[in-house]
CSV table of C-alpha atoms in Angstrom, one decimal:
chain,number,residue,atom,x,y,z
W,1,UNK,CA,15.6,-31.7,-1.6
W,2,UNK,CA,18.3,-33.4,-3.1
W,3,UNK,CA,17.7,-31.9,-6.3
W,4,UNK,CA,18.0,-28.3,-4.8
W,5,UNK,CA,21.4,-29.7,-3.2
W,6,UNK,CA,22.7,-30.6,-6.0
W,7,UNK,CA,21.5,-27.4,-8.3
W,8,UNK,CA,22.4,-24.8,-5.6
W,9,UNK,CA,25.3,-23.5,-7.3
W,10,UNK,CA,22.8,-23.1,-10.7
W,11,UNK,CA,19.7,-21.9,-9.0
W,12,UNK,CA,22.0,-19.3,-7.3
W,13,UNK,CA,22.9,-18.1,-10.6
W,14,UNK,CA,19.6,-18.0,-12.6
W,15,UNK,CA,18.3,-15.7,-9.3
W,16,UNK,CA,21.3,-13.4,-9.3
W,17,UNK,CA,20.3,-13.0,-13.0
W,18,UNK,CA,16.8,-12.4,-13.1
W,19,UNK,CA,17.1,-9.6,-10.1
W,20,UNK,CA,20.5,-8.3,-12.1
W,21,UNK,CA,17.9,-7.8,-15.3
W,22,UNK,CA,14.8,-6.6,-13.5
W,23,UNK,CA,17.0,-3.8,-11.7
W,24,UNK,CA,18.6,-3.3,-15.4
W,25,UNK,CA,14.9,-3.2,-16.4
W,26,UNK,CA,14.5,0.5,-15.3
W,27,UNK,CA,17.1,1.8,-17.9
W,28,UNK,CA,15.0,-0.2,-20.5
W,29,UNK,CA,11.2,0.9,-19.3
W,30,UNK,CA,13.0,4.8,-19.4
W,31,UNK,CA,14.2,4.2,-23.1
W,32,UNK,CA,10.9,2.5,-24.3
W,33,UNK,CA,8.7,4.7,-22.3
W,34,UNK,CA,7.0,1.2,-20.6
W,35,UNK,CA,6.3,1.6,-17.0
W,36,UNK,CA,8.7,-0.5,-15.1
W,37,UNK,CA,6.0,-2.7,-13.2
W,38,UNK,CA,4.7,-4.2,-16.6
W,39,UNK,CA,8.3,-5.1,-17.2
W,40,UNK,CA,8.6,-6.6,-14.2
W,41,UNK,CA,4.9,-8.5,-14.9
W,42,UNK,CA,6.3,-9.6,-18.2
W,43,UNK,CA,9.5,-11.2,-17.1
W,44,UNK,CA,7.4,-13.2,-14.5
W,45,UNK,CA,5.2,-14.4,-17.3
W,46,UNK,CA,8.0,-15.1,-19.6
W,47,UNK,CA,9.6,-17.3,-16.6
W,48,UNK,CA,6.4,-19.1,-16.1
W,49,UNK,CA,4.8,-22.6,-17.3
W,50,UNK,CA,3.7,-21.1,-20.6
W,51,UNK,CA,6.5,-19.0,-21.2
W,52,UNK,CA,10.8,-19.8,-21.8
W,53,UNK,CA,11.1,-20.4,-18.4
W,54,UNK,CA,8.8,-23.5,-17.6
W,55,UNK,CA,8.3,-22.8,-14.2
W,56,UNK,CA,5.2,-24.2,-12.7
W,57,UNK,CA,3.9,-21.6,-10.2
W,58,UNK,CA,0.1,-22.1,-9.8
W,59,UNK,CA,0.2,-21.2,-5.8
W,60,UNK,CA,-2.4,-18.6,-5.3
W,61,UNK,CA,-2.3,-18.3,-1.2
W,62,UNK,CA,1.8,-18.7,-1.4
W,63,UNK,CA,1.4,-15.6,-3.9
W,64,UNK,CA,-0.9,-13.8,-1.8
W,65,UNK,CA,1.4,-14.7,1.7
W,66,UNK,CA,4.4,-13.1,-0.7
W,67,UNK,CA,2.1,-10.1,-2.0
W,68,UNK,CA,1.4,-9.3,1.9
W,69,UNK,CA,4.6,-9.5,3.0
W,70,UNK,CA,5.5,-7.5,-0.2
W,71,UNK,CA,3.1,-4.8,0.7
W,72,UNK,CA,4.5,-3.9,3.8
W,73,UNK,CA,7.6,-3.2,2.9
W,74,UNK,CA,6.5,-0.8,0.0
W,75,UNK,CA,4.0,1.0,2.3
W,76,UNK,CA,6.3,1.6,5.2
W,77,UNK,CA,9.3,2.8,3.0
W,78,UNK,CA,6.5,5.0,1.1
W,79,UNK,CA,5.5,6.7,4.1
W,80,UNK,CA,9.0,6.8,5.3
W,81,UNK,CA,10.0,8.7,2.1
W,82,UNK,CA,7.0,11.1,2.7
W,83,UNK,CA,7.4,14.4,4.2
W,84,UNK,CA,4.5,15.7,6.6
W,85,UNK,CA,5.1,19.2,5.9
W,86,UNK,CA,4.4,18.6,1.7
W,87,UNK,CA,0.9,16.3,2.5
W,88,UNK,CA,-0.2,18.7,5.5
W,89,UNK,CA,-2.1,20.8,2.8
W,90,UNK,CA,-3.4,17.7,1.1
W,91,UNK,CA,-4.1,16.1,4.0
W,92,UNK,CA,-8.0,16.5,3.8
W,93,UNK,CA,-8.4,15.4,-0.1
W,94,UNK,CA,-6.2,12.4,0.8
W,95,UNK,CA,-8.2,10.9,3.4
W,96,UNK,CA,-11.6,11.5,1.7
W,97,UNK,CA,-10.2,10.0,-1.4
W,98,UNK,CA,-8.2,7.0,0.4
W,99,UNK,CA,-12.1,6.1,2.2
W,100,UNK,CA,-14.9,7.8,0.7
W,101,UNK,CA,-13.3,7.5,-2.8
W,102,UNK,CA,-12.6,3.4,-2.3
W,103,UNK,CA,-16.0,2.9,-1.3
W,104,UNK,CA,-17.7,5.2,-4.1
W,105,UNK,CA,-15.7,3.2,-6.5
W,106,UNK,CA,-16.8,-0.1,-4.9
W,107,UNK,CA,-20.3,0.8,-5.4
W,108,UNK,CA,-20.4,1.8,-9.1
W,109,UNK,CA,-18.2,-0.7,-10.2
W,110,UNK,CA,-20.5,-3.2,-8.9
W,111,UNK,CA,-23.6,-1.5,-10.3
W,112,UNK,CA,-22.1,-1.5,-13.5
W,113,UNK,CA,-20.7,-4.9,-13.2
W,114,UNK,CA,-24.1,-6.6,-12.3
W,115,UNK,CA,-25.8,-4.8,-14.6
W,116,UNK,CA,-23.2,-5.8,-17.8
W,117,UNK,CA,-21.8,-8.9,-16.9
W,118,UNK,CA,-23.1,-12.2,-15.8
W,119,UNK,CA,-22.1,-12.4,-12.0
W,120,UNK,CA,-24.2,-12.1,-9.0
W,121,UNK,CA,-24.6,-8.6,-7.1
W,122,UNK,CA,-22.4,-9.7,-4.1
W,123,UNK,CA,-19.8,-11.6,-6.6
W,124,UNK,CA,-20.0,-8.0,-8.7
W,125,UNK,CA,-19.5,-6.0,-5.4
W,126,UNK,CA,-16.6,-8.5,-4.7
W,127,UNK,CA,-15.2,-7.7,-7.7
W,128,UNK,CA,-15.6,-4.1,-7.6
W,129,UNK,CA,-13.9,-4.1,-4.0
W,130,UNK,CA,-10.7,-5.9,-5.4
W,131,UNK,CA,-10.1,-3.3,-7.9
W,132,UNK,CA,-11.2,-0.3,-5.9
W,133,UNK,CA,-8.1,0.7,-4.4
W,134,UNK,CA,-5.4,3.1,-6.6
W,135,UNK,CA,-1.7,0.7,-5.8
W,136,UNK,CA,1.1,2.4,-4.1
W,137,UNK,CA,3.5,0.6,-5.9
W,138,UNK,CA,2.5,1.8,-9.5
W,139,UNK,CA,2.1,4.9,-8.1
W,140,UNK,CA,5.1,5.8,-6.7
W,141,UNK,CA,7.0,4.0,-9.3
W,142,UNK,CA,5.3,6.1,-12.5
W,143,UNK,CA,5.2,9.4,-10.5
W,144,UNK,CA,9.0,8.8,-9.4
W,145,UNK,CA,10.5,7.1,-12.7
W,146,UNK,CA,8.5,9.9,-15.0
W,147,UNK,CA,10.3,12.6,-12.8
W,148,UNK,CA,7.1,15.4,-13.2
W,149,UNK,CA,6.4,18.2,-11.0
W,150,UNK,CA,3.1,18.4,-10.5
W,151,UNK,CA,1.4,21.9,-10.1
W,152,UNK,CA,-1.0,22.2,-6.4
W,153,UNK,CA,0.7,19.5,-4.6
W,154,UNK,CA,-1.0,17.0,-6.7
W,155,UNK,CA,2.1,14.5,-6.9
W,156,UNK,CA,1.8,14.6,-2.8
W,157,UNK,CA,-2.0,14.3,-2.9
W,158,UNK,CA,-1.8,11.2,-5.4
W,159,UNK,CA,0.8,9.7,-3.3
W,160,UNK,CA,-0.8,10.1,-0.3
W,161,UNK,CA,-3.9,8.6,-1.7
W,162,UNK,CA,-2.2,5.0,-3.0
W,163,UNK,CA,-0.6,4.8,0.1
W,164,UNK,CA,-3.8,4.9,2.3
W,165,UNK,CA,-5.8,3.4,0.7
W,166,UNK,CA,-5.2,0.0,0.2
W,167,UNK,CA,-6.4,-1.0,4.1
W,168,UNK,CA,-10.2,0.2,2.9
W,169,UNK,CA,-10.1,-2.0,-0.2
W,170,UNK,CA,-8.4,-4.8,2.0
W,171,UNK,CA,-11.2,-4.4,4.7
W,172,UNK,CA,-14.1,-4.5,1.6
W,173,UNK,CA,-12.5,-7.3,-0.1
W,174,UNK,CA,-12.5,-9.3,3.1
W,175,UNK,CA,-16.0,-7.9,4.8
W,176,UNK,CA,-17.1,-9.1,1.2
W,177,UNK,CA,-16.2,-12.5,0.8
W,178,UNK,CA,-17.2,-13.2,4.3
W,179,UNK,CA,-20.5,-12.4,4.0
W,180,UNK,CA,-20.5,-14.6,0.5
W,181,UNK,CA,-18.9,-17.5,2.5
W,182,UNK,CA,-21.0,-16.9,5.9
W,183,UNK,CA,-24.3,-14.8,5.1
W,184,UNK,CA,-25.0,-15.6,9.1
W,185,UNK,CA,-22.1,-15.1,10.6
W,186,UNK,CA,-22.4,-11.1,11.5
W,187,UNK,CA,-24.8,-8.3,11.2
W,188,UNK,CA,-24.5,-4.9,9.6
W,189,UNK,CA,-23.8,-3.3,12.9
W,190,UNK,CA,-21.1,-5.6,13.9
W,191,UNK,CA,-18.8,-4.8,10.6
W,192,UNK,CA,-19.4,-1.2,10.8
W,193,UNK,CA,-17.9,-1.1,14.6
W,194,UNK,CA,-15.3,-3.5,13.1
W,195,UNK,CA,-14.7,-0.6,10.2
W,196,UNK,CA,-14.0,1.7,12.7
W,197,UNK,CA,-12.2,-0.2,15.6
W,198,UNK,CA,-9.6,-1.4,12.9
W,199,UNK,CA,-9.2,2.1,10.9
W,200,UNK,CA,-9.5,3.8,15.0
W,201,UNK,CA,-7.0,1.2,16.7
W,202,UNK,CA,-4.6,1.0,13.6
W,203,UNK,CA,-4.0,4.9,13.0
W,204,UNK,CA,-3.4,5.3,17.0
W,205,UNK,CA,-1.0,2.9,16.8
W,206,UNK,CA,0.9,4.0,13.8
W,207,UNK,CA,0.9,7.3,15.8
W,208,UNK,CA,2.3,5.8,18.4
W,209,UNK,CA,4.9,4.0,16.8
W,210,UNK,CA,6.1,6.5,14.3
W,211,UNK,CA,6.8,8.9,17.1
W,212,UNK,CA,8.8,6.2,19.9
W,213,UNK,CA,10.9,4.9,16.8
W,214,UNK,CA,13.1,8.1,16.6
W,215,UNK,CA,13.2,7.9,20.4
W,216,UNK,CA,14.3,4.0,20.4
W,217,UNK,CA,17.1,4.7,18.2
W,218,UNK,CA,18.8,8.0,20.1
W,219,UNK,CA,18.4,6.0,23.4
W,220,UNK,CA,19.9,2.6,22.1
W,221,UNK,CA,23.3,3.9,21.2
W,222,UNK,CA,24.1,0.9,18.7
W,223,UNK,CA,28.3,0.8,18.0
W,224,UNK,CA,27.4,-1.0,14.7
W,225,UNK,CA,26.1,1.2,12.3
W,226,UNK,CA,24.6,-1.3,10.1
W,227,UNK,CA,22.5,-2.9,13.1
W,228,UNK,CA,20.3,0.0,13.1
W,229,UNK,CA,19.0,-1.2,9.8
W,230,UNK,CA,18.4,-4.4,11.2
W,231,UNK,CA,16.2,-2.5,14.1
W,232,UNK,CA,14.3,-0.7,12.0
W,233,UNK,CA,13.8,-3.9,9.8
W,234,UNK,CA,12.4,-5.8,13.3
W,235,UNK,CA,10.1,-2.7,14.7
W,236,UNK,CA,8.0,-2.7,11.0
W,237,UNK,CA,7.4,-6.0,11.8
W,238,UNK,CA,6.3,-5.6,15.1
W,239,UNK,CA,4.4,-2.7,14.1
W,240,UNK,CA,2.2,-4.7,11.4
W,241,UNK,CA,2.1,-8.0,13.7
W,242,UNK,CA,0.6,-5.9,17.1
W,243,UNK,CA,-1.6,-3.7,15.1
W,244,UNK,CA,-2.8,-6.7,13.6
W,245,UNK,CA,-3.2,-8.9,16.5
W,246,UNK,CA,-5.0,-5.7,18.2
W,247,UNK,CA,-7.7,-5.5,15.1
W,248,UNK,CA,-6.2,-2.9,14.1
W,249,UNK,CA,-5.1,-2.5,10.5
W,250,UNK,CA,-1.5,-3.1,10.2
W,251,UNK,CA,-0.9,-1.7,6.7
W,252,UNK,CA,-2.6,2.0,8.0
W,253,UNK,CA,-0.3,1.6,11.3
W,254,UNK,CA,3.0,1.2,9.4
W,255,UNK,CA,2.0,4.3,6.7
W,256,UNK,CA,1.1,6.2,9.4
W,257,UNK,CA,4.5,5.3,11.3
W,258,UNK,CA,6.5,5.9,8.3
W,259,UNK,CA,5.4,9.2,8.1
W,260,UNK,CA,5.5,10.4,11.7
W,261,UNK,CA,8.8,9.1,11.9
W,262,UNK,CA,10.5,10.6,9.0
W,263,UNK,CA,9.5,13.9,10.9
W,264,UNK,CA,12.5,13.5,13.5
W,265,UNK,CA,15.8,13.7,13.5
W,266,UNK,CA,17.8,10.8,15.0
W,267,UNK,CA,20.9,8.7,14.5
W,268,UNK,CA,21.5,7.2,11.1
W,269,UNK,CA,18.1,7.8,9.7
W,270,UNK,CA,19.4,8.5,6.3
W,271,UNK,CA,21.0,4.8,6.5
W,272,UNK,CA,17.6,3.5,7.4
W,273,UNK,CA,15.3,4.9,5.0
W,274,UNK,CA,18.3,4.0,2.3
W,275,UNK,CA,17.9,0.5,3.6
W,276,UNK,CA,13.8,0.8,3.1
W,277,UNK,CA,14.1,2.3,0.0
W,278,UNK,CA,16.2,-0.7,-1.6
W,279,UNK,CA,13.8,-3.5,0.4
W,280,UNK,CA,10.7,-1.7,-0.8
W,281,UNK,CA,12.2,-2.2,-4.7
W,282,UNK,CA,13.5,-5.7,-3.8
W,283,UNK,CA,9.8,-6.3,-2.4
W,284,UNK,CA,8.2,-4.7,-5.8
W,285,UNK,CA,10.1,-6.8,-8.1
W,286,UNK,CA,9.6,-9.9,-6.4
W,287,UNK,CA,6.0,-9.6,-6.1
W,288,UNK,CA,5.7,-8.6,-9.6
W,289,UNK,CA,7.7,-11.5,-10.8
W,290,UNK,CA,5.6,-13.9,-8.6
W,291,UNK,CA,2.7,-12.0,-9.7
W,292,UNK,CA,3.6,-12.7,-13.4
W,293,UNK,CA,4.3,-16.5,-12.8
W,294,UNK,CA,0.9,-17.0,-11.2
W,295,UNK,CA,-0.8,-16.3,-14.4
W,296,UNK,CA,-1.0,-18.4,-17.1
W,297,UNK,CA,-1.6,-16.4,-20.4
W,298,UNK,CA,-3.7,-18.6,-22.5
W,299,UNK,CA,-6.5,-18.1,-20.2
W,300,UNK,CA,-6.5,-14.3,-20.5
W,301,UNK,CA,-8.1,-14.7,-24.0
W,302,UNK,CA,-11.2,-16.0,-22.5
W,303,UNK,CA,-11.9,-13.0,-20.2
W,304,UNK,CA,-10.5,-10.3,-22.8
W,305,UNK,CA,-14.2,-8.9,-22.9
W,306,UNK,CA,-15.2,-8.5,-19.2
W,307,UNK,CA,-11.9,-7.4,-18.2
W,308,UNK,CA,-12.2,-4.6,-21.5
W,309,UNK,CA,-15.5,-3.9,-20.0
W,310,UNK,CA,-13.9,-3.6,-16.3
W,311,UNK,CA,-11.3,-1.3,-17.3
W,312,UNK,CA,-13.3,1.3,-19.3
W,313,UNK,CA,-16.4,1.2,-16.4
W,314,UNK,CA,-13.4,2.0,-14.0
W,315,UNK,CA,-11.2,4.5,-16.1
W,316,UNK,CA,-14.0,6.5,-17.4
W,317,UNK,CA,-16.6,6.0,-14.9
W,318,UNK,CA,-16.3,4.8,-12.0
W,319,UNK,CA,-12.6,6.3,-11.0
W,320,UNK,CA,-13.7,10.1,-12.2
W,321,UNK,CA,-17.0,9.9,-10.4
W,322,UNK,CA,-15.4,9.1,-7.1
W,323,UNK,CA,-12.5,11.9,-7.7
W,324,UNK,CA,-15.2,14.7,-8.3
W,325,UNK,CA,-17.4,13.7,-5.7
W,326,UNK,CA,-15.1,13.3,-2.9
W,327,UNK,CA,-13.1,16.6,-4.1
W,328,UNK,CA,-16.3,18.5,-4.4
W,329,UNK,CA,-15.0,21.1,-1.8
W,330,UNK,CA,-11.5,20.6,-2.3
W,331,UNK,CA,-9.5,23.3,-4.2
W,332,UNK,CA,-9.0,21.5,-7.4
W,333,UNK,CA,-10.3,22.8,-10.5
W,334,UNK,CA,-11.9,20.4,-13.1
W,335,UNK,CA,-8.5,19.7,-14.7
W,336,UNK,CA,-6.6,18.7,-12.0
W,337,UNK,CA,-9.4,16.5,-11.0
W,338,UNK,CA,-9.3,14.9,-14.3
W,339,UNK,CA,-5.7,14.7,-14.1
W,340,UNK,CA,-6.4,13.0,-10.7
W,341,UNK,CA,-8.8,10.9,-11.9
W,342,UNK,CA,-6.5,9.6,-14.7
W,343,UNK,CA,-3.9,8.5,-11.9
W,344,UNK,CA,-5.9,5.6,-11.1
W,345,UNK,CA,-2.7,3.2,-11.6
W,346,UNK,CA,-3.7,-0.2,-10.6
W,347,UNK,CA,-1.2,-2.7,-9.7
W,348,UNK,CA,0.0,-5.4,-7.3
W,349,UNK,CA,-3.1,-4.7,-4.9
W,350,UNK,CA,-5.6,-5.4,-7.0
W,351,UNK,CA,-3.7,-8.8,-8.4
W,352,UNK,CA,-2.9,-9.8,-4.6
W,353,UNK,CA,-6.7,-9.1,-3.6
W,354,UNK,CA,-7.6,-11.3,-6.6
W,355,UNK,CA,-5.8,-13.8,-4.8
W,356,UNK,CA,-8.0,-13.8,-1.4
W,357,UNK,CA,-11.4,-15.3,-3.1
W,358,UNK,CA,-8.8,-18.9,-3.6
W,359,UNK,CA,-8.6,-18.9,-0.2
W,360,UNK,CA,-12.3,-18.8,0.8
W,361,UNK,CA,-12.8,-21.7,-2.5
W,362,UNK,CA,-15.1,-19.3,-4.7
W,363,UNK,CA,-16.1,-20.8,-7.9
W,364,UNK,CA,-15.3,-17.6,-9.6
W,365,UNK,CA,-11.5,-17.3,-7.9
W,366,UNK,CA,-9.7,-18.1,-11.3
W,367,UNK,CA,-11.9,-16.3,-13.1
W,368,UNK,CA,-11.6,-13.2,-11.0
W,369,UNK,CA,-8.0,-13.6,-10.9
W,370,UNK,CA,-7.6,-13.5,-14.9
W,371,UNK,CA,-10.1,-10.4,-15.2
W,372,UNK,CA,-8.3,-8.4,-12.5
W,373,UNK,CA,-4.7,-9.4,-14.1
W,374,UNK,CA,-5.9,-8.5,-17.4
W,375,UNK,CA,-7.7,-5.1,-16.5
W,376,UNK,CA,-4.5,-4.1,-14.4
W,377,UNK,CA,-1.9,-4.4,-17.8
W,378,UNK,CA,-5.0,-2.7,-19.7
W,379,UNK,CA,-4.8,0.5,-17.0
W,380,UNK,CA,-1.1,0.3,-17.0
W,381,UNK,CA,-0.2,0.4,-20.6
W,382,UNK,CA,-3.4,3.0,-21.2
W,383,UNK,CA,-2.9,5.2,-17.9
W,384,UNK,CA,1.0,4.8,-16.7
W,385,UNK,CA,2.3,5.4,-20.5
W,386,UNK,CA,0.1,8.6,-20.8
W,387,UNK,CA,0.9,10.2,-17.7
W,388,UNK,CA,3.1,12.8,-18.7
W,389,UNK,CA,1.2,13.9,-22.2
W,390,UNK,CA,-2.2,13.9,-20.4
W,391,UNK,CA,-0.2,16.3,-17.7
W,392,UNK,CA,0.9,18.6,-20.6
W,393,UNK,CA,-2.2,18.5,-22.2
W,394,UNK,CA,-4.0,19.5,-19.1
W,395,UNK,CA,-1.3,22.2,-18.4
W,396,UNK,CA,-0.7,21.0,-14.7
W,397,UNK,CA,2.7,19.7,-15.1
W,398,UNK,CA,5.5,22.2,-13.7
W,399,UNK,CA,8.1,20.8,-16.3
């Protein structure tokens, strides 16, 4: 503590910089066509133990508390910066994609997984759970930052998607590992009603929430204007906490809030979502940066061929197959599903999932951690860099 004291002033100063640099960042990733996220990723690793920075980080729950934390904040200002009216006609596709499509995913990655790489079937559907989900973070950021118009509502539909879909690969990843940890514990029947009760309970809630919000602030009649910020900041939080404490999901409640409430008009609501919009970027490079320091980059080399393996079963298998199935009756034609298909961004939810299996002390934990770190730069750099070429190629982009 006394060390802190005494290095305030300096430790004040190296923070300021690192946040001045990483907001800086997005004028670099636009010149050098990297998408920002990696950047952020990079300058994490760079301050770590093995890189410039020497800072020993090896924390995994602390990372994952931060990654949660993290998550809701980039979810709720997601849905608060969606508009009902543009995901109404997407609204099917989303859903089927955000469920059906996580769990189709699940399943072939761990087929494919058992069947190519040495890990047990319920370590292999473990793994295929944590990397199931497409992340709302990468998402938003490479659709946003690239700046293309999508033809058919796709950008909506691809949005939608990353931003609902994270509770399914949450509830997987956890329904998962329990059953690794205690076999006994529950039946079949028991995490289906589970499945439902928190997916049931958390969207009601969300509902609920999302539409008394706009009513809270036109009743309250706050003199300060910047207090209403401040009450926005508190109700998310009470939002995720109840929904939780209800076994509901809290990440589908505050989505589903953000987006109900962005449907009304009410006093400073351009001020709030301004405020969510700057916590939700303050959220994404913080996890990213923590994210970054968790890893330690000589042990990357030693999983380089499961986690090559990982990403090619999920880019060109397992991700396409669970697009055209679940959009078998949807409008799309075959190139737009590709296109949707290729969208697959992973991110910070697959490296903060990769974080749980510490938590329950699997032997495979670090491991798991390195493959799913590894895969995610693999589908960034292959994926997020390609975007707009493989939308002009395909001939969806409006641009």
């Amino acid at each position: 503590m006394g060390d802190l004291a005494s290095n305030l002033n300096l430790y004040l100063a190296l923070l300021g910089g690192v946040l001045f640099f990483s907001a800086y960042a997005s004028k670099i990733s636009e010149k050098i066509g990297i998408p920002l996220l990696l950047v952020f990723l990079g300058i994490g690793m760079l301050l770590g133990s093995e890189g410039i920075g020497g800072i020993e980080f090896s924390n995994a729950i602390l990372a994952q508390i931060i990654g949660t934390i993290a998550l809701v904040f980039i979810l709720y200002s997601g849905g608060l910066n969606t508009h009902y009216k543009e995901i109404k006609p997407v609204l099917k596709s989303g859903i089927l994609l955000a469920t059906l499509g996580v769990l189709l995913t699940t399943m072939v990655m761990a087929l494919c997984i058992y069947t190519m790489l040495d890990f047990s079937f319920l370590e292999s559907l473990l793994l295929g759970a944590i990397v199931s989900s497409t992340d709302a973070a990468a998402v938003f950021m490479v659709l946003r930052s690239s700046k293309i118009k999508l033809k058919n509502n796709i950008d909506y539909l691809l949005e939608l998607e990353s931003g609902s879909n994270d509770p399914m690969a949450i509830f997987l990843t956890i329904t998962i590992l329990q059953i690794i940890v205690m076999p006994h514990e529950a039946s079949i029947l028991e995490w289906v009603i589970q499945f439902f009760a928190q997916f049931i309970v958390g969207g009601i809630f969300g509902l609920v929430c999302g539409y008394l919000f706009p009513k809270i602030c036109a009743k309250v009649k706050i003199a300060q204007a910047g207090l209403y910020p401040l009450l926005s900041l508190a109700w998310l939080l009470l939002v995720f906490g109840i929904s939780s404490l209800l076994y509901g999901n809290g990440y589908l409640s505050i989505y589903i809030a953000g987006i109900l409430t962005n449907k009304y008009i009410f006093p400073h609501k351009d001020n709030i979502i301004a405020f969510h919009d700057s916590s939700a970027w303050i959220m994404q490079i913080v996890v990213f940066l923590v994210l970054g320091l968790l890893v330690f980059p000589s042990q990357l080399s030693s999983v380089t061929l499961q986690a090559v393996i990982l990403s090619v079963v999920l880019i060109f298998v397992a991700r396409p197959l669970s697009v055209f199935i679940s959009l078998c009756r949807s409008p799309y034609d075959t190139k737009e599903k590709i296109f949707i298909s290729w969208v697959g961004l992973r991110g910070a939810v697959p490296i903060i999932l990769a974080t749980y299996p510490y938590a329950y002390q699997l032997e495979v934990s670090s491991m798991f951690f390195n493959i799913v770190f590894f895969a995610v730069i693999l589908s960034v750099l292959l994926q997020g860099m390609s975007l707009k070429w493989v939308a002009k190629i395909l001939k969806i982009s409006k641009n």
